[in-house]
């Protein structure tokens, strides 16, 4: 337990340091998917690489009119956790990134950076897991790269996957598409991945074991996309969790979002662990969930489609879009408050 | 100097260990671009990910008939070396991979794994260098990812780039296309990158400083591709050097290759350093050179095109394809011998 609280303290200290030294060094919080990361991207990458694709700020770049391209590196620790491993994560993560743009993922690359001395048996397990996830998702791994570095130069193994997808017919999905009146859904329980990795790393014991939700969402998204342009926004709440996704939609679409606490699907085990540790489950990473913004008239239909799919059976309508520019939550106590936006990392190396 | 010799010894010991324990652990030599790496790929990746694209064993997968996809991770040490840095390398490496398939590179992704505490100023330098190389190559960086890991979990910064290109009109370039009678060319001096990085890392001093040749080759390749199908094979001799490329062409095309030592362009400084260290310059990495196999009748024209380009001014015809299945060299002493194929790593983290 000590480790977790230690990290929370570290996080607070880091924020303080950042304010002190005006970002002279890259900090863990810059990789956490919150405001710090946004700052790093804006100050270091956005201007240097500026072009119309970067400016779009989507999960995937759209090329040649209908082809999507994404990239993601995976550094999760531990490599094997309840419900998955770095291999499954690396395939699902990139499959999901293409899906979030309303595209059918087709091809992946896989690049490995491996520490000298890493057991070949573990590498084979990871590769098998990637192959299985790719098979489930119906994607092909078509190009790869392997680098081996000296002991101590990388913590065991890191994997990068990049992916290509093709837009579904009639798709018009964008982080900028939310309009007041639209309805917000989530495809299932919140925070499973974050809490599974945290408990594996800190060796926490719960009465009910918590498993990562890591899964390829392209099957679910393919069904949802039959609703065409009624599907406005798709975003997978990974680093920074559901809260960060809501803030990104709010910012990029120029709208407000109100969610209802009583509607949020959360496993009891995850909820108790969060309460015990003082963590907001809205900040926990998910690796097999999608936040969907849909036209109001199609909300029930979207919910039905999601509930009929294995990876959407716990789906719920969790809120709606308004014109307030704020991300708020109606609590179970009948009050309303601003949702906290994650600042830095809750837990480094969650994915 | 001690360090270099120490490594050569290590390398020999590693090969011995491998034979002893039947590859239970990943070794540095598995990342060196030689026979060990081929073994790792065959035993671990090829079967698990098996599909028609992987089986092609090309530098780039060919999708949708005319789109190429490649990936490469960069872990070079030191990050800044004479003639370039990890950023320039990361862009040029992937630009060149697309080019080697006879494609015009258009779009790149860039994924960063950064060690906590890495100076933001250095990150900005690297990003600027990437932006400049992308501008020179005429490619756009359209998607990215940033992960920050705890101090000690990665050696400063690793970068992955993946890239998309579009085949040039009439291109039919493949590692399998060499036929007896074809002519082999190289676009310039051999071993500059490998020796530049080695000297930077070992703090060697030479009378004439050695600079990396890292450069985007797409401009040169675009001119060469005006020769259409006469251009049979394009391959950039990176890890494993020119020797490894010749062996790959020999194996995949089922041919032999004879090269002429007197024709090999090598800078005097690189040649002396190699002799002093007992290294074969044919094993040294290059990051701005291409080995070209061309139809005999077009060899002079190809040489002329290359010589007229900034990055091909030292181009030479270095050999020819035969039906022997062997890779041989006619030495300056009038003898002929088999070219040594690199086994493991000559120098880890060369790119």
XYZ file of C-alpha atoms in Angstrom:
702
model
C 0.000 0.000 0.000
C 2.794 2.343 0.889
C 3.879 2.546 -2.735
C 0.591 3.888 -3.976
C 0.373 6.632 -1.394
C 4.010 7.414 -2.005
C 3.194 7.980 -5.634
C 0.281 10.239 -4.922
C 2.574 12.375 -2.800
C 5.224 12.328 -5.529
C 2.634 13.522 -7.926
C 1.784 16.524 -5.785
C 5.457 17.345 -5.395
C 5.969 17.091 -9.131
C 3.271 19.583 -9.867
C 4.921 21.936 -7.464
C 8.291 21.414 -9.124
C 6.836 22.109 -12.524
C 5.434 25.426 -11.400
C 8.841 26.225 -9.926
C 11.105 25.436 -12.860
C 8.824 26.088 -15.808
C 9.179 22.667 -17.312
C 12.917 22.247 -17.644
C 12.664 18.499 -17.385
C 10.215 15.899 -18.572
C 8.286 14.493 -15.604
C 6.178 11.400 -15.139
C 3.144 13.638 -14.993
C 3.824 14.681 -18.591
C 2.896 11.164 -19.634
C -0.265 10.895 -17.598
C -2.782 11.973 -20.179
C -3.912 15.092 -18.306
C -3.265 18.810 -18.414
C 0.508 18.355 -18.022
C 0.662 16.138 -21.059
C -1.405 18.608 -23.053
C 1.122 21.285 -22.078
C 4.098 19.178 -23.179
C 2.465 18.386 -26.501
C 1.555 22.001 -27.141
C 4.948 23.408 -26.170
C 7.238 20.815 -27.711
C 5.535 18.893 -30.485
C 2.587 20.808 -31.893
C 4.476 23.760 -33.366
C 7.473 21.810 -34.616
C 5.382 19.211 -36.433
C 2.557 21.586 -37.324
C 0.290 20.463 -40.156
C -3.409 19.982 -40.743
C -3.337 16.407 -39.439
C -1.663 17.286 -36.138
C -3.984 20.235 -35.643
C -7.015 17.945 -35.908
C -6.091 16.490 -32.471
C -7.925 13.244 -33.207
C -6.977 9.758 -32.026
C -6.098 8.922 -35.624
C -4.864 10.921 -38.604
C -7.102 10.689 -41.665
C -5.140 10.191 -44.907
C -6.166 9.884 -48.569
C -9.751 10.699 -47.547
C -10.585 7.424 -45.810
C -7.482 5.781 -44.315
C -6.583 6.243 -40.665
C -3.098 6.054 -39.163
C -2.250 5.883 -35.453
C 0.679 4.981 -33.212
C 1.024 3.986 -29.575
C 3.872 2.759 -27.379
C 3.263 0.359 -24.520
C 5.389 0.336 -21.370
C 2.942 -1.265 -18.923
C 4.310 -2.628 -15.659
C 3.976 -5.450 -14.764
C 4.104 -7.056 -18.210
C 1.582 -9.695 -17.160
C -1.435 -8.526 -15.142
C -4.845 -9.997 -14.301
C -6.833 -10.068 -17.531
C -4.032 -9.458 -19.985
C -0.436 -8.599 -20.767
C 1.568 -6.024 -22.697
C 1.038 -7.956 -25.935
C -2.745 -7.970 -25.791
C -2.654 -4.337 -24.710
C -0.405 -3.343 -27.616
C -2.739 -4.863 -30.199
C -6.021 -3.752 -28.601
C -4.747 -0.239 -27.956
C -4.058 0.421 -31.620
C -7.099 -1.504 -32.855
C -9.156 0.752 -30.598
C -7.447 3.940 -31.734
C -8.499 3.295 -35.342
C -11.981 2.340 -34.170
C -12.361 5.630 -32.307
C -12.137 7.483 -35.583
C -14.989 5.411 -37.008
C -12.638 3.192 -38.966
C -12.253 -0.541 -39.390
C -8.691 -1.451 -38.303
C -6.922 -3.664 -40.844
C -3.154 -3.651 -40.485
C -0.724 -3.210 -37.612
C 3.017 -2.850 -37.247
C 4.787 -4.149 -34.143
C 8.133 -2.834 -32.923
C 9.898 -4.342 -29.919
C 12.599 -2.847 -27.738
C 13.918 -5.672 -25.589
C 16.352 -5.695 -22.679
C 19.311 -8.016 -23.032
C 18.650 -11.140 -20.980
C 14.848 -11.029 -21.342
C 13.544 -14.627 -21.275
C 12.645 -15.873 -24.728
C 9.777 -17.808 -23.153
C 8.180 -14.575 -21.911
C 8.701 -13.010 -25.334
C 6.935 -15.961 -26.930
C 4.021 -15.606 -24.472
C 3.694 -11.921 -25.338
C 3.882 -12.583 -29.064
C 1.272 -15.351 -28.770
C -0.984 -12.994 -26.919
C -0.553 -10.386 -29.674
C -1.324 -12.963 -32.340
C -4.510 -14.019 -30.518
C -5.702 -10.461 -30.037
C -4.972 -9.691 -33.688
C -6.952 -12.751 -34.724
C -9.915 -11.750 -32.565
C -9.843 -8.236 -33.969
C -9.407 -9.483 -37.534
C -6.273 -7.416 -38.129
C -2.943 -8.462 -39.604
C 0.469 -7.610 -38.205
C 2.292 -6.786 -41.427
C 5.607 -5.206 -40.462
C 7.871 -5.268 -37.458
C 11.139 -4.242 -35.903
C 13.276 -5.662 -33.089
C 15.892 -3.787 -31.119
C 17.839 -5.285 -28.235
C 19.499 -2.904 -25.777
C 21.955 -3.515 -22.943
C 20.753 -4.609 -19.528
C 19.532 -1.580 -17.620
C 18.720 0.490 -20.729
C 15.065 -0.503 -20.839
C 12.820 -2.060 -18.204
C 12.368 -5.518 -19.778
C 10.331 -4.834 -22.940
C 8.474 -1.972 -24.588
C 6.272 -2.419 -27.645
C 5.079 0.090 -30.220
C 2.181 -0.645 -32.518
C 0.996 1.552 -35.356
C -2.180 0.850 -37.233
C -4.046 1.482 -40.440
C -7.815 1.452 -40.769
C -10.432 2.326 -43.345
C -13.397 4.562 -42.506
C -16.782 2.879 -42.290
C -19.263 3.966 -44.934
C -20.998 7.152 -43.823
C -18.730 7.658 -40.797
C -18.336 11.196 -39.537
C -16.799 10.739 -36.118
C -14.755 13.510 -34.541
C -13.841 14.835 -31.114
C -15.249 18.143 -32.398
C -18.735 16.856 -33.237
C -20.568 16.986 -29.897
C -23.538 19.376 -29.842
C -25.782 20.453 -26.964
C -28.602 17.946 -26.628
C -26.460 14.936 -27.626
C -26.385 11.947 -25.302
C -23.261 10.422 -23.702
C -22.895 6.673 -23.226
C -20.190 4.370 -21.941
C -19.807 0.783 -23.082
C -19.267 -0.746 -19.643
C -17.739 -0.622 -16.168
C -15.217 2.100 -15.433
C -11.649 1.770 -14.135
C -11.074 -1.987 -14.386
C -7.753 -1.772 -16.219
C -6.269 0.931 -14.018
C -7.210 -0.855 -10.825
C -6.105 -4.285 -12.113
C -2.638 -2.973 -12.994
C -2.399 -0.994 -9.771
C -3.340 -4.001 -7.663
C -0.925 -6.261 -9.561
C 1.891 -3.817 -9.155
C 1.267 -3.088 -5.478
C 0.323 -6.711 -4.774
C -2.981 -5.641 -3.269
C -5.446 -8.361 -2.328
C -9.178 -7.867 -2.848
C -12.032 -10.207 -1.930
C -13.090 -10.154 -5.579
C -10.106 -10.134 -7.953
C -10.096 -7.235 -10.399
C -9.321 -8.009 -14.041
C -8.273 -5.598 -16.763
C -10.943 -4.927 -19.366
C -8.391 -4.899 -22.208
C -10.259 -5.871 -25.375
C -10.486 -5.021 -29.070
C -13.524 -2.799 -29.550
C -13.714 -2.860 -33.335
C -16.528 -5.435 -33.403
C -18.678 -3.299 -31.130
C -17.847 -0.125 -33.048
C -18.645 -1.772 -36.385
C -22.183 -2.448 -35.130
C -22.530 1.064 -33.734
C -21.443 2.564 -37.022
C -24.585 1.217 -38.677
C -26.148 4.316 -37.089
C -23.988 6.411 -39.452
C -23.653 10.101 -38.707
C -25.766 9.765 -35.559
C -22.532 8.559 -33.929
C -20.803 11.870 -33.271
C -17.841 11.111 -30.986
C -16.021 7.891 -30.045
C -13.164 8.003 -27.559
C -11.534 5.302 -25.476
C -10.862 6.478 -21.932
C -7.278 5.194 -21.479
C -4.708 7.369 -19.690
C -6.551 10.075 -17.746
C -9.713 7.975 -17.722
C -13.296 8.993 -18.427
C -12.746 12.407 -16.859
C -10.002 13.307 -19.339
C -12.095 12.149 -22.298
C -15.024 14.298 -21.174
C -12.707 17.304 -20.859
C -11.254 16.692 -24.333
C -14.710 16.478 -25.879
C -15.793 19.588 -23.997
C -12.753 21.542 -25.144
C -12.606 20.369 -28.759
C -16.365 20.565 -29.376
C -16.804 23.782 -27.367
C -19.597 22.320 -25.255
C -20.364 21.312 -21.678
C -21.124 17.804 -20.460
C -23.240 16.757 -17.496
C -22.961 13.180 -16.203
C -25.025 11.384 -13.560
C -23.097 9.597 -10.814
C -25.888 7.077 -10.226
C -25.706 6.004 -13.855
C -21.960 5.329 -13.932
C -21.278 1.592 -14.174
C -18.474 0.662 -11.747
C -17.697 -2.724 -10.268
C -18.163 -2.814 -6.493
C -14.607 -4.073 -6.049
C -13.190 -1.174 -8.062
C -15.378 1.330 -6.237
C -14.307 0.086 -2.789
C -10.636 0.057 -3.751
C -10.959 3.624 -5.046
C -12.646 4.782 -1.865
C -9.989 3.085 0.225
C -7.179 4.720 -1.738
C -8.830 8.080 -2.233
C -8.792 7.779 -5.996
C -11.504 9.013 -8.375
C -12.475 6.112 -10.637
C -13.144 8.651 -13.377
C -9.350 9.101 -13.524
C -8.591 5.382 -13.860
C -7.488 3.993 -17.225
C -9.712 1.686 -19.259
C -8.514 -0.442 -22.161
C -11.741 -1.970 -23.446
C -14.285 0.799 -23.075
C -15.568 3.558 -25.284
C -17.276 6.844 -24.492
C -19.878 7.513 -27.178
C -21.631 10.772 -27.987
C -24.738 10.146 -30.060
C -27.627 12.179 -31.402
C -30.402 12.227 -28.792
C -32.927 10.387 -30.986
C -30.507 7.493 -31.493
C -29.399 7.081 -27.873
C -31.689 4.174 -26.981
C -30.851 2.388 -30.226
C -27.119 2.867 -29.570
C -27.544 1.521 -26.047
C -29.389 -1.517 -27.361
C -26.661 -2.218 -29.935
C -23.966 -1.917 -27.303
C -25.791 -4.126 -24.763
C -26.181 -6.832 -27.384
C -22.382 -7.075 -27.742
C -20.069 -8.988 -25.408
C -17.946 -5.873 -24.763
C -20.953 -3.589 -24.268
C -23.236 -5.624 -22.026
C -22.800 -3.192 -19.090
C -23.293 -0.117 -21.276
C -25.173 2.839 -19.835
C -26.393 6.267 -20.832
C -24.328 8.370 -18.447
C -24.986 11.965 -19.373
C -25.711 14.626 -21.932
C -24.076 17.459 -23.763
C -25.068 21.046 -22.909
C -23.914 24.551 -23.764
C -22.274 25.313 -20.411
C -18.602 24.568 -21.412
C -18.276 22.801 -18.039
C -17.856 19.116 -17.235
C -20.135 18.502 -14.274
C -21.465 15.553 -12.340
C -24.853 15.238 -10.644
C -23.902 13.333 -7.504
C -25.926 10.644 -5.739
C -26.451 13.209 -2.986
C -28.453 15.400 -5.325
C -25.701 18.015 -5.643
C -23.830 19.061 -8.748
C -20.096 19.707 -8.991
C -17.303 20.126 -11.502
C -15.572 16.871 -12.439
C -11.877 17.010 -11.464
C -9.636 16.914 -14.498
C -6.531 14.754 -14.002
C -3.390 16.888 -13.807
C -0.526 14.465 -14.062
C -0.062 10.763 -13.736
C -2.259 8.745 -11.406
C -0.100 5.723 -12.072
C 2.816 5.745 -14.496
C 3.117 2.906 -17.013
C -0.544 1.961 -16.951
C -0.405 1.130 -20.667
C 39.636 1.964 -27.063
C 39.315 -0.662 -24.410
C 35.541 -0.543 -24.666
C 35.423 -1.501 -28.318
C 37.697 -4.469 -27.892
C 35.772 -5.472 -24.815
C 32.630 -5.557 -26.894
C 34.146 -7.673 -29.609
C 35.123 -10.178 -26.937
C 31.627 -10.008 -25.404
C 30.191 -10.703 -28.782
C 32.232 -13.869 -29.158
C 31.218 -15.017 -25.675
C 27.578 -14.384 -26.498
C 27.648 -16.585 -29.529
C 29.130 -19.324 -27.394
C 26.397 -18.884 -24.786
C 23.703 -19.087 -27.433
C 25.001 -22.368 -28.716
C 25.085 -23.557 -25.125
C 21.620 -22.644 -23.928
C 19.618 -22.833 -27.127
C 18.371 -19.312 -26.985
C 16.716 -19.091 -23.597
C 17.346 -15.394 -23.317
C 17.328 -12.490 -25.729
C 20.880 -11.288 -26.311
C 22.328 -8.121 -27.768
C 23.390 -10.132 -30.770
C 19.714 -10.801 -31.525
C 19.342 -7.133 -32.359
C 22.393 -6.845 -34.562
C 20.862 -7.475 -37.944
C 22.759 -10.687 -38.656
C 22.133 -14.413 -38.503
C 21.179 -14.277 -34.800
C 18.470 -11.750 -35.504
C 17.179 -13.808 -38.389
C 16.950 -16.790 -35.995
C 15.017 -14.784 -33.392
C 12.589 -13.503 -36.001
C 12.051 -16.945 -37.470
C 11.603 -18.693 -34.127
C 9.539 -16.128 -32.274
C 7.732 -13.790 -34.636
C 7.354 -15.320 -38.084
C 5.068 -18.219 -37.178
C 2.985 -16.365 -34.622
C 2.239 -13.433 -36.913
C 2.273 -15.483 -40.112
C 0.554 -13.868 -43.101
C 1.396 -13.063 -46.694
C 2.838 -9.658 -45.770
C 5.234 -11.023 -43.127
C 6.328 -13.819 -45.439
C 7.327 -11.279 -48.087
C 10.299 -10.283 -45.849
C 10.511 -6.872 -47.462
C 11.538 -3.632 -45.784
C 7.954 -2.458 -46.165
C 4.575 -4.193 -46.295
C 2.574 -3.453 -49.427
C -1.116 -2.754 -48.697
C -4.104 -1.972 -50.930
C -1.925 -2.634 -53.980
C 0.237 0.480 -53.783
C 0.611 1.722 -50.189
C 3.656 0.799 -48.109
C 3.785 0.564 -44.315
C 6.935 0.265 -42.193
C 8.018 0.699 -38.588
C 11.342 1.246 -36.858
C 12.438 2.008 -33.310
C 15.491 4.117 -32.603
C 17.644 3.635 -29.504
C 20.919 5.133 -30.723
C 23.567 6.011 -28.154
C 24.734 8.715 -27.845
C 21.611 10.694 -28.761
C 23.693 13.385 -30.438
C 26.572 12.233 -32.644
C 28.714 13.830 -35.362
C 26.442 14.420 -38.341
C 23.094 13.862 -36.685
C 21.006 12.864 -33.723
C 18.293 10.365 -32.822
C 15.606 12.658 -34.246
C 17.143 12.958 -37.702
C 17.827 9.213 -37.645
C 14.235 8.396 -36.699
C 12.810 10.372 -39.613
C 15.399 9.342 -42.220
C 15.262 5.676 -41.202
C 11.568 5.386 -41.923
C 11.670 7.654 -44.972
C 14.346 5.321 -46.344
C 12.415 2.144 -45.501
C 9.513 3.280 -47.676
C 11.935 4.349 -50.396
C 13.565 0.897 -50.429
C 10.303 -0.591 -51.628
C 10.143 1.833 -54.533
C 7.648 4.076 -52.786
C 7.398 7.795 -52.174
C 7.180 8.312 -48.387
C 4.359 10.667 -47.419
C 3.308 10.330 -43.786
C 5.066 9.393 -40.549
C 4.017 8.716 -36.996
C 6.347 9.539 -34.107
C 6.160 7.837 -30.706
C 8.426 8.871 -27.850
C 9.346 6.939 -24.718
C 11.087 9.391 -22.430
C 12.908 8.911 -19.138
C 11.664 11.008 -16.266
C 14.043 13.923 -15.802
C 15.072 14.156 -19.476
C 15.900 17.790 -20.262
C 13.102 19.487 -22.185
C 15.757 21.467 -24.053
C 17.247 18.246 -25.465
C 13.770 17.025 -26.367
C 13.144 20.264 -28.241
C 16.457 19.864 -30.110
C 15.516 16.334 -31.147
C 12.028 17.395 -32.220
C 13.459 20.304 -34.227
C 15.832 17.923 -35.929
C 12.912 15.610 -36.788
C 10.922 18.517 -38.171
C 13.843 19.613 -40.358
C 14.469 16.113 -41.700
C 10.741 15.689 -42.389
C 10.749 18.992 -44.264
C 13.744 18.001 -46.360
C 12.134 14.650 -47.177
C 8.763 16.260 -47.900
C 6.916 14.033 -45.421
C 4.404 14.999 -42.752
C 4.412 13.719 -39.182
C 0.700 13.138 -38.722
C 0.261 11.209 -35.472
C 2.226 10.757 -32.293
C 2.412 9.339 -28.825
C 4.344 10.256 -25.696
C 5.087 7.989 -22.775
C 7.162 9.004 -19.769
C 8.679 6.245 -17.616
C 10.448 6.353 -14.268
C 14.138 7.156 -14.019
C 16.136 4.036 -14.843
C 13.392 2.394 -16.926
C 14.680 3.664 -20.246
C 18.067 5.096 -21.228
C 17.025 8.721 -21.826
C 14.782 8.553 -24.909
C 13.716 6.022 -27.537
C 11.710 6.988 -30.609
C 9.578 4.875 -32.916
C 8.538 6.083 -36.342
C 6.171 4.304 -38.676
C 5.635 5.444 -42.209
C 3.291 5.317 -45.153
C 4.363 5.654 -48.762
C 2.860 5.262 -52.211
C 4.556 3.178 -54.920
C 6.095 5.083 -57.796
C 4.483 4.479 -61.159
C 5.898 1.330 -62.713
C 7.848 0.309 -59.587
C 8.598 -3.377 -59.160
C 11.247 -3.413 -56.457
C 11.756 -6.467 -54.284
C 14.505 -8.243 -52.373
C 13.576 -11.274 -54.497
C 14.142 -9.644 -57.903
C 17.911 -9.999 -58.416
C 18.856 -12.166 -61.397
C 22.262 -13.373 -62.592
C 23.785 -10.706 -64.803
C 22.305 -7.774 -62.872
C 24.665 -5.085 -61.646
C 25.131 -3.981 -58.002
C 25.727 -0.340 -57.084
C 26.115 1.580 -53.882
C 25.193 5.238 -53.538
C 28.303 6.340 -51.644
C 30.954 5.730 -49.010
C 30.515 2.759 -46.706
C 30.459 2.663 -42.903
C 30.305 6.373 -42.054
C 27.371 6.109 -39.635
C 28.670 3.085 -37.756
C 32.118 4.567 -37.313
C 30.778 8.028 -36.384
C 28.603 6.562 -33.611
C 31.365 4.238 -32.456
C 33.877 7.032 -32.261
C 31.422 9.305 -30.447
C 30.608 6.591 -27.938
C 34.174 5.516 -27.317
C 35.448 9.092 -27.521
C 37.958 8.138 -30.196
C 39.942 10.919 -31.858
C 40.768 10.789 -35.551
C 42.822 13.213 -37.605
C 39.826 13.641 -39.898
C 36.539 13.677 -37.981
C 34.035 11.059 -39.164
C 30.449 12.183 -39.648
C 27.350 10.010 -39.895
C 25.857 9.819 -43.369
C 22.286 9.925 -42.011
C 20.096 11.395 -44.778
C 16.692 10.969 -46.402
C 17.190 9.055 -49.630
C 13.735 9.550 -51.125
C 14.888 12.310 -53.487
C 17.630 10.097 -54.918
C 15.290 7.101 -55.162
C 12.621 9.165 -56.908
C 15.127 9.960 -59.671
C 16.273 6.337 -59.893
C 12.691 5.138 -60.203
C 12.418 6.903 -63.552
C 14.226 3.760 -64.781
C 11.091 1.786 -63.843
C 11.387 -1.985 -63.665
C 15.095 -1.854 -64.471
C 15.536 -1.057 -60.774
C 15.243 -4.548 -59.287
C 16.343 -4.275 -55.631
C 16.809 -1.320 -53.283
C 18.072 -1.925 -49.753
C 19.612 0.395 -47.192
C 22.575 -1.200 -45.440
C 21.805 -0.246 -41.830
C 22.354 -2.799 -39.026
C 24.600 -5.546 -40.346
C 25.968 -3.237 -43.030
C 26.515 -3.874 -46.717
C 27.511 -7.499 -46.038
C 24.140 -8.314 -44.462
C 22.251 -6.678 -47.339
C 24.197 -8.707 -49.899
C 23.417 -11.898 -47.957
C 19.711 -11.017 -47.772
C 19.545 -10.358 -51.508
C 21.454 -13.587 -52.171
C 19.115 -15.626 -49.974
C 15.805 -14.063 -50.989
C 16.588 -13.910 -54.717
C 18.361 -17.283 -54.749
C 21.451 -15.859 -56.439
C 25.113 -15.210 -55.774
C 26.807 -11.810 -55.667
C 30.397 -10.943 -56.455
C 31.783 -7.579 -55.372
C 35.115 -5.933 -56.146
C 37.097 -4.611 -53.199
C 38.841 -1.975 -55.317
C 35.474 -0.519 -56.296
C 34.107 -0.117 -52.768
C 33.929 3.560 -51.831
C 35.231 4.012 -48.270
C 36.580 7.154 -46.659
C 40.261 6.862 -45.756
C 39.469 7.787 -42.153
C 36.881 5.030 -41.854
C 39.163 2.503 -43.517
C 42.080 3.276 -41.166
C 39.863 3.136 -38.105
C 38.501 -0.235 -39.236
C 41.980 -1.620 -39.814
C 43.107 -0.374 -36.433
C 40.146 -2.002 -34.683
C 40.020 -5.142 -36.752
C 36.523 -4.396 -38.023
C 35.210 -5.156 -41.508
C 33.677 -1.952 -42.901
C 31.183 -4.115 -44.765
C 29.631 -4.826 -41.338
C 29.332 -1.169 -40.357
C 25.909 0.490 -40.371
C 25.012 3.183 -42.911
C 22.040 5.518 -42.607
C 22.134 7.429 -45.868
C 23.182 4.841 -48.400
C 21.392 2.427 -50.689
C 22.501 -0.787 -52.351
C 20.903 -0.958 -55.797
C 20.534 -3.973 -58.055
C 19.795 -2.882 -61.599
C 19.452 -4.539 -64.998
C 22.858 -4.670 -66.646
C 21.868 -2.415 -69.553
C 20.747 0.337 -67.185
C 23.749 0.240 -64.834
C 25.602 3.195 -66.333
C 22.449 5.271 -66.501
C 21.658 4.436 -62.853
C 25.200 5.420 -61.845
C 24.862 8.700 -63.704
C 21.543 9.484 -62.015
C 22.997 8.699 -58.606
C 26.159 10.743 -59.154
C 24.070 13.753 -60.145
C 22.386 13.744 -56.725
C 23.850 15.225 -53.551
C 23.463 11.912 -51.687
C 24.836 9.799 -54.520
C 27.883 11.749 -55.643
C 30.290 8.979 -54.481
C 28.204 6.198 -56.046
C 30.005 3.246 -57.600
C 29.259 0.052 -59.448
C 30.559 -2.466 -56.912
C 29.651 -5.874 -58.244
C 27.338 -8.152 -60.122
C 24.825 -10.894 -59.552
C 25.708 -14.465 -60.549
C 24.229 -17.926 -60.171
C 26.650 -19.189 -57.526
C 24.488 -18.614 -54.398
C 27.614 -17.239 -52.717
C 28.503 -13.723 -51.633
C 32.131 -13.280 -52.638
C 34.646 -10.480 -52.869
C 37.475 -10.093 -55.381
C 40.180 -8.610 -53.177
C 42.759 -6.013 -54.116
C 45.334 -8.813 -53.908
C 43.685 -10.589 -56.823
C 42.212 -13.330 -54.664
C 38.570 -14.171 -54.159
C 36.937 -15.083 -50.842
C 33.536 -15.401 -49.191
C 32.303 -12.194 -47.581
C 31.849 -12.720 -43.818
C 28.230 -12.454 -42.798
C 27.721 -10.590 -39.517
C 26.584 -12.969 -36.776
C 25.483 -10.751 -33.949
C 25.929 -7.151 -33.022
C 29.037 -5.275 -33.969
C 27.869 -2.370 -31.890
C 24.549 -2.320 -30.050
C 22.338 0.754 -30.328
C 23.786 1.949 -33.620
C 20.354 3.186 -34.685
